[in-house]
Coordinates of C-alpha atoms in Angstrom, one line a residue:
X16 CA 80.8 88.9 94.2
X17 CA 77.7 87.6 95.6
X18 CA 77.1 84.5 98.3
X19 CA 74.1 83.1 99.6
X20 CA 74.4 81.0 103.0
X21 CA 72.2 77.9 103.6
X22 CA 72.1 74.7 104.9
X23 CA 72.3 72.1 102.0
X24 CA 69.6 69.1 101.7
X25 CA 71.1 67.6 98.5
X26 CA 71.3 63.9 99.0
X27 CA 74.6 62.3 99.1
X28 CA 76.9 64.9 97.8
X29 CA 76.6 67.8 100.5
X30 CA 76.1 66.8 104.3
X31 CA 72.9 68.2 105.9
X32 CA 74.7 69.3 108.7
X33 CA 77.2 71.3 107.0
X34 CA 76.9 75.3 106.6
X35 CA 77.6 75.6 103.0
X36 CA 78.0 79.3 101.3
X37 CA 78.2 79.5 97.3
X38 CA 79.9 82.3 95.8
X39 CA 81.1 83.7 92.8
X40 CA 83.6 86.0 91.8
X41 CA 84.6 87.7 88.5
X42 CA 87.9 86.7 87.0
X43 CA 90.7 88.0 84.5
X44 CA 89.1 84.8 82.4
X45 CA 85.5 86.2 82.2
X46 CA 86.4 88.8 79.6
X47 CA 89.7 87.8 77.9
X48 CA 89.4 86.6 74.2
X49 CA 89.3 82.7 73.3
X50 CA 87.9 81.3 77.0
X51 CA 85.5 79.2 75.2
X52 CA 87.8 77.8 72.9
X53 CA 90.4 76.9 75.5
X54 CA 88.2 75.8 78.0
X55 CA 86.8 73.3 75.4
X56 CA 90.0 72.0 74.6
X57 CA 91.1 71.7 78.3
X58 CA 88.0 69.5 78.9
X59 CA 88.4 67.1 75.9
X60 CA 91.5 66.4 77.1
X61 CA 90.4 66.2 80.7
X62 CA 87.5 63.7 79.3
X63 CA 89.7 61.3 77.4
X64 CA 91.8 60.7 80.4
X65 CA 89.1 60.1 82.2
X66 CA 88.2 57.5 80.0
X67 CA 91.3 55.8 79.8
X68 CA 92.2 55.6 83.6
X69 CA 95.7 53.5 82.1
X70 CA 97.2 56.6 80.9
X71 CA 99.8 58.0 83.0
X72 CA 101.1 61.1 84.2
X73 CA 104.3 62.6 82.8
X74 CA 107.4 62.2 85.2
X75 CA 110.1 64.8 85.9
X76 CA 113.9 63.4 85.6
X77 CA 117.1 64.6 85.8
X78 CA 119.3 64.5 83.0
X79 CA 123.3 63.8 82.7
X80 CA 124.0 68.0 82.8
X81 CA 121.6 67.8 86.4
X82 CA 118.8 69.4 84.5
X83 CA 115.1 68.9 85.3
X84 CA 113.4 67.3 82.2
X85 CA 109.5 65.8 81.4
X86 CA 109.2 62.5 80.2
X87 CA 106.0 61.9 78.3
X88 CA 103.5 58.8 79.2
X89 CA 100.8 59.3 77.1
X90 CA 100.3 61.4 73.9
X91 CA 97.8 63.8 75.1
X92 CA 100.1 65.3 77.6
X93 CA 102.7 65.3 75.2
X94 CA 100.7 67.1 72.6
X95 CA 99.7 69.5 75.6
X96 CA 103.3 70.2 76.6
X97 CA 104.9 70.4 72.5
X98 CA 103.9 74.2 71.9
X99 CA 104.2 75.5 75.0
X100 CA 107.7 76.3 76.1
X101 CA 106.9 78.5 79.0
X102 CA 104.4 75.5 80.4
X103 CA 107.2 72.6 80.0
X104 CA 109.7 75.4 82.0
X105 CA 106.9 75.8 84.7
X106 CA 106.1 72.0 85.1
X107 CA 109.9 70.7 85.0
X108 CA 111.1 73.8 87.3
X109 CA 108.9 75.6 89.4
X110 CA 106.4 72.8 89.9
X111 CA 105.1 71.8 92.8
X112 CA 106.9 74.6 94.7
X113 CA 104.8 77.5 95.8
X114 CA 106.5 79.5 92.9
X115 CA 104.7 77.5 90.5
X116 CA 101.1 79.5 91.9
X117 CA 102.7 83.2 90.9
X118 CA 102.0 82.4 86.9
X119 CA 98.1 81.4 87.5
X120 CA 97.5 84.3 90.3
X121 CA 99.4 86.6 87.6
X122 CA 98.6 85.4 84.0
X123 CA 99.7 88.7 82.8
X124 CA 103.2 88.5 83.7
X125 CA 105.5 88.3 80.8
X126 CA 107.9 86.0 82.2
X127 CA 107.7 83.0 84.9
X128 CA 109.4 83.6 87.8
X129 CA 112.3 81.2 86.5
X130 CA 112.7 83.6 83.8
X131 CA 111.3 82.3 81.0
X132 CA 109.1 84.6 78.5
X133 CA 105.7 83.0 78.9
X134 CA 104.2 82.6 75.4
X135 CA 100.4 83.0 74.2
X136 CA 99.5 79.5 74.2
X137 CA 101.1 79.0 77.8
X138 CA 99.2 82.1 78.8
X139 CA 95.9 81.4 77.6
X140 CA 96.0 78.1 79.9
X141 CA 97.6 80.1 83.0
X142 CA 94.4 82.3 82.8
X143 CA 91.2 79.9 81.5
X144 CA 92.4 76.1 83.2
X145 CA 89.7 75.7 85.7
X146 CA 92.4 75.1 88.4
X147 CA 94.0 78.0 87.6
X148 CA 90.7 80.0 88.4
X149 CA 90.6 78.2 91.3
X150 CA 93.5 79.1 92.8
X151 CA 92.6 82.7 92.3
X152 CA 89.3 82.3 93.7
X153 CA 90.3 80.4 97.0
X154 CA 92.7 83.1 97.5
X155 CA 89.9 86.0 97.3
X156 CA 87.8 83.8 99.9
X157 CA 90.8 83.8 102.2
X158 CA 91.3 87.3 101.8
X159 CA 87.3 88.1 102.1
X160 CA 87.4 86.3 105.6
X161 CA 91.0 87.7 106.6
X162 CA 89.2 91.2 105.7
X163 CA 86.6 90.4 108.4
X164 CA 88.8 89.6 111.0
X165 CA 91.6 92.3 110.2
X166 CA 88.6 95.1 110.3
X167 CA 87.3 94.0 113.4
X168 CA 90.8 94.2 115.4
X169 CA 92.7 97.5 115.7
X170 CA 95.6 95.0 116.4
X171 CA 96.5 91.4 115.7
X172 CA 98.7 88.3 114.7
X173 CA 98.3 86.0 111.4
X174 CA 100.2 83.2 111.1
X175 CA 100.4 81.4 107.8
X176 CA 101.6 78.2 107.8
X177 CA 103.2 76.6 104.8
X178 CA 102.7 79.9 103.1
X179 CA 104.7 79.6 99.9
X180 CA 105.3 82.7 98.3
X181 CA 102.5 84.4 100.3
X182 CA 101.1 86.3 97.7
X183 CA 96.8 86.3 98.8
X184 CA 98.2 86.6 102.5
X185 CA 100.7 90.1 101.8
X186 CA 97.9 91.7 99.9
X187 CA 95.3 91.4 102.7
X188 CA 98.4 92.5 105.0
X189 CA 98.9 95.6 102.6
X190 CA 95.1 96.7 102.9
X191 CA 95.7 96.3 106.5
X192 CA 98.2 98.8 106.2
X193 CA 96.9 101.0 104.4
X194 CA 93.9 101.3 106.6
X195 CA 96.6 102.2 109.5
X196 CA 95.7 98.8 111.3
X197 CA 98.7 96.8 113.4
X198 CA 98.3 93.2 112.1
X199 CA 101.6 91.5 111.9
X200 CA 102.0 88.2 109.9
X201 CA 104.0 85.3 110.4
X202 CA 105.0 83.7 107.4
X203 CA 105.7 80.0 108.1
X204 CA 107.3 77.2 105.3
X205 CA 110.0 74.9 104.5
X206 CA 111.1 76.2 101.5
X207 CA 113.8 78.9 101.6
X208 CA 113.4 80.1 98.2
X209 CA 109.8 80.7 98.5
X210 CA 110.2 82.6 101.9
X211 CA 112.7 84.7 100.2
X212 CA 110.5 85.4 97.6
X213 CA 108.0 86.2 100.2
X214 CA 110.1 88.8 101.4
X215 CA 111.0 90.6 98.1
X216 CA 106.9 90.7 97.7
X217 CA 106.5 92.2 101.1
X218 CA 109.0 94.7 100.6
X219 CA 107.6 96.0 97.5
X220 CA 104.4 96.5 99.2
X221 CA 105.7 98.5 101.9
X222 CA 106.0 96.3 104.2
X223 CA 109.0 96.5 107.1
X224 CA 110.1 92.8 108.3
X225 CA 110.2 92.5 111.9
X226 CA 107.1 94.9 112.1
X227 CA 104.4 94.1 109.5
X228 CA 106.2 90.1 108.8
X229 CA 108.4 87.4 110.1
X230 CA 109.5 84.2 108.2
X231 CA 109.9 81.2 109.8
X232 CA 111.4 78.5 107.7
X233 CA 109.9 75.1 109.5
X234 CA 108.8 71.8 108.3
X235 CA 105.0 71.2 108.9
X236 CA 105.4 67.5 108.9
X237 CA 107.7 67.4 111.8
X238 CA 106.2 70.2 113.8
X239 CA 102.9 69.9 112.7
X240 CA 101.5 66.6 112.2
X241 CA 104.2 64.2 113.8
X242 CA 104.4 66.5 116.6
X243 CA 103.2 70.1 118.3
X244 CA 106.4 71.7 118.5
X245 CA 105.6 74.6 116.5
X246 CA 102.6 75.1 118.7
X247 CA 105.1 74.6 122.3
X248 CA 107.4 77.2 119.9
X249 CA 104.9 79.9 118.8
X250 CA 102.6 79.6 121.8
X251 CA 98.8 78.6 122.0
X252 CA 96.1 80.9 121.3
X253 CA 99.0 83.3 119.7
X254 CA 96.9 84.4 116.8
X255 CA 93.4 85.7 115.5
X256 CA 94.0 84.3 112.2
X257 CA 95.7 81.0 111.1
X258 CA 95.7 79.3 107.8
X259 CA 97.0 76.5 105.7
X260 CA 95.3 77.3 102.3
X261 CA 97.7 75.7 100.2
X262 CA 98.3 72.8 102.2
X263 CA 95.4 71.1 103.7
X264 CA 95.2 69.0 100.4
X265 CA 98.7 67.2 100.7
X266 CA 97.9 65.6 103.9
X267 CA 96.2 62.4 104.4
X268 CA 93.0 61.5 106.4
X269 CA 95.0 60.9 109.9
X270 CA 97.7 63.7 108.7
X271 CA 94.8 66.0 108.1
X272 CA 93.2 65.3 111.6
X273 CA 96.3 65.9 113.4
X274 CA 96.9 69.4 111.4
X275 CA 93.4 70.7 112.3
X276 CA 93.8 69.7 115.9
X277 CA 97.1 71.5 116.5
X278 CA 96.5 74.6 114.0
X279 CA 93.5 75.2 116.4
X280 CA 95.5 75.4 119.2
X281 CA 97.6 78.5 118.0
X282 CA 93.7 80.2 117.5
X283 CA 92.8 82.6 119.9
X284 CA 89.4 82.5 121.1
X285 CA 87.2 84.4 118.7
X286 CA 89.7 83.7 115.9
X287 CA 89.4 81.5 113.1
X288 CA 91.6 78.5 111.1
X289 CA 91.1 78.8 107.1
X290 CA 92.3 76.0 105.0
X291 CA 91.4 74.6 101.9
X292 CA 91.1 71.1 99.7
X293 CA 90.5 70.6 95.9
X294 CA 87.4 68.7 95.6
X295 CA 86.8 65.4 94.1
X296 CA 84.3 66.8 91.5
X297 CA 86.8 69.7 90.5
X298 CA 86.3 69.6 86.5
X299 CA 89.4 69.3 85.1
X300 CA 90.8 66.9 87.6
X301 CA 92.2 64.3 85.6
X302 CA 93.8 67.1 83.2
X303 CA 95.3 68.4 86.4
X304 CA 96.7 65.2 87.7
X305 CA 97.5 63.0 84.4
X306 CA 98.1 66.1 81.9
X307 CA 100.1 68.4 83.8
X308 CA 101.1 66.0 86.1
X309 CA 100.6 67.8 89.4
X310 CA 102.4 65.8 92.3
X311 CA 100.2 63.4 94.7
X312 CA 97.4 65.5 96.2
X313 CA 94.2 64.2 98.1
X314 CA 91.0 65.6 96.4
X315 CA 88.1 65.2 98.6
X316 CA 84.5 65.1 98.8
X317 CA 82.3 67.6 101.0
X318 CA 81.5 64.4 103.5
X319 CA 85.3 63.4 103.6
X320 CA 85.9 66.8 104.5
X321 CA 83.1 66.5 107.0
X322 CA 84.6 63.2 108.9
X323 CA 87.9 64.8 109.0
X324 CA 86.4 67.7 111.0
X325 CA 84.6 65.6 113.3
X326 CA 87.4 63.2 113.9
X327 CA 89.6 66.8 114.7
X328 CA 87.3 67.4 117.6
X329 CA 85.5 70.3 115.8
X330 CA 81.7 70.6 116.6
X331 CA 80.3 71.3 113.1
X332 CA 78.4 74.6 114.3
X333 CA 81.7 76.4 114.3
X334 CA 82.0 75.4 110.6
X335 CA 81.5 77.3 107.4
X336 CA 82.4 75.9 104.0
X337 CA 82.6 78.2 101.1
X338 CA 82.1 76.7 97.1
X339 CA 83.2 79.5 94.6
X340 CA 81.4 78.6 91.3
X341 CA 84.3 77.3 89.7
X342 CA 83.9 73.9 91.4
X343 CA 87.5 73.3 92.3
X344 CA 88.1 74.1 96.0
X345 CA 86.5 74.4 99.2
X346 CA 87.6 76.7 101.8
X347 CA 87.1 75.7 105.2
X348 CA 87.0 78.5 108.0
X349 CA 86.5 76.9 111.1
X350 CA 85.9 79.4 114.2
X351 CA 87.3 78.9 117.7
X352 CA 84.6 80.5 120.3
X353 CA 85.3 83.4 122.4

């Protein structure tokens, strides 16, 4: 891992008053066979889609037997799935739930969470697709940030909003446990299955429910966007660390502003809020949205993120944006002054 913090002054791309940290990590794709060929293949699909905006994303429908199926609406997408049965199963049965991320976080797993064996063609995309690399690198950024806060406290609290399967946060918490530090995490999500999976993973890591972690099923749109009910329920300044790593890019601009305002109320003085957003410059964005057909999200530019931060009432001096070298996500670290 390497990083160089600086205030960027690149005209038109990065706001000059936003602190940017560029970082690079080693990734499983670095040493895996056929990387260049697979990336070239995906890049070609993405470029063709960029060249023809009329090509629509595939859609998922429920057939007469109640099974989720995929309907292709462009040939590029159809050809992409045809020799990748695990990818098709993943798209139909797991996307957009957080359980779909397991396959890109653990691309060497023998099977999808749904049970289907991962074929070699699907595995190559889970390993090498740019967005898959981005999911892994944003988790590493958050783990590094969390590690700083965990190491600086003997005890503390972490609230993970829309935690999903909670893979990166539980890994960090496991590290704290191994260092004999008492850092408790509250895992909040609206999806019962994701929380159930998180409980199982935490147990595998030797974490004890009620001691190291707790689960809370809540809908953030109802309780963190359109109201502050979750803040009232949990209490203001209740955690040193709050994250919304996998949810922020699903909020509209006004929703994103509301989320930051409410989430920051949960952070103790001296603590931090961590969020991430896919960038509009993500190298294979067209592939993700119109070949794979990932559901609607809001990729953003750094100036757009800056405007949201300011609208939420945050001083830019308290914000650091980390940009992994894969170019997929911006990870925002918003500090609350002591």
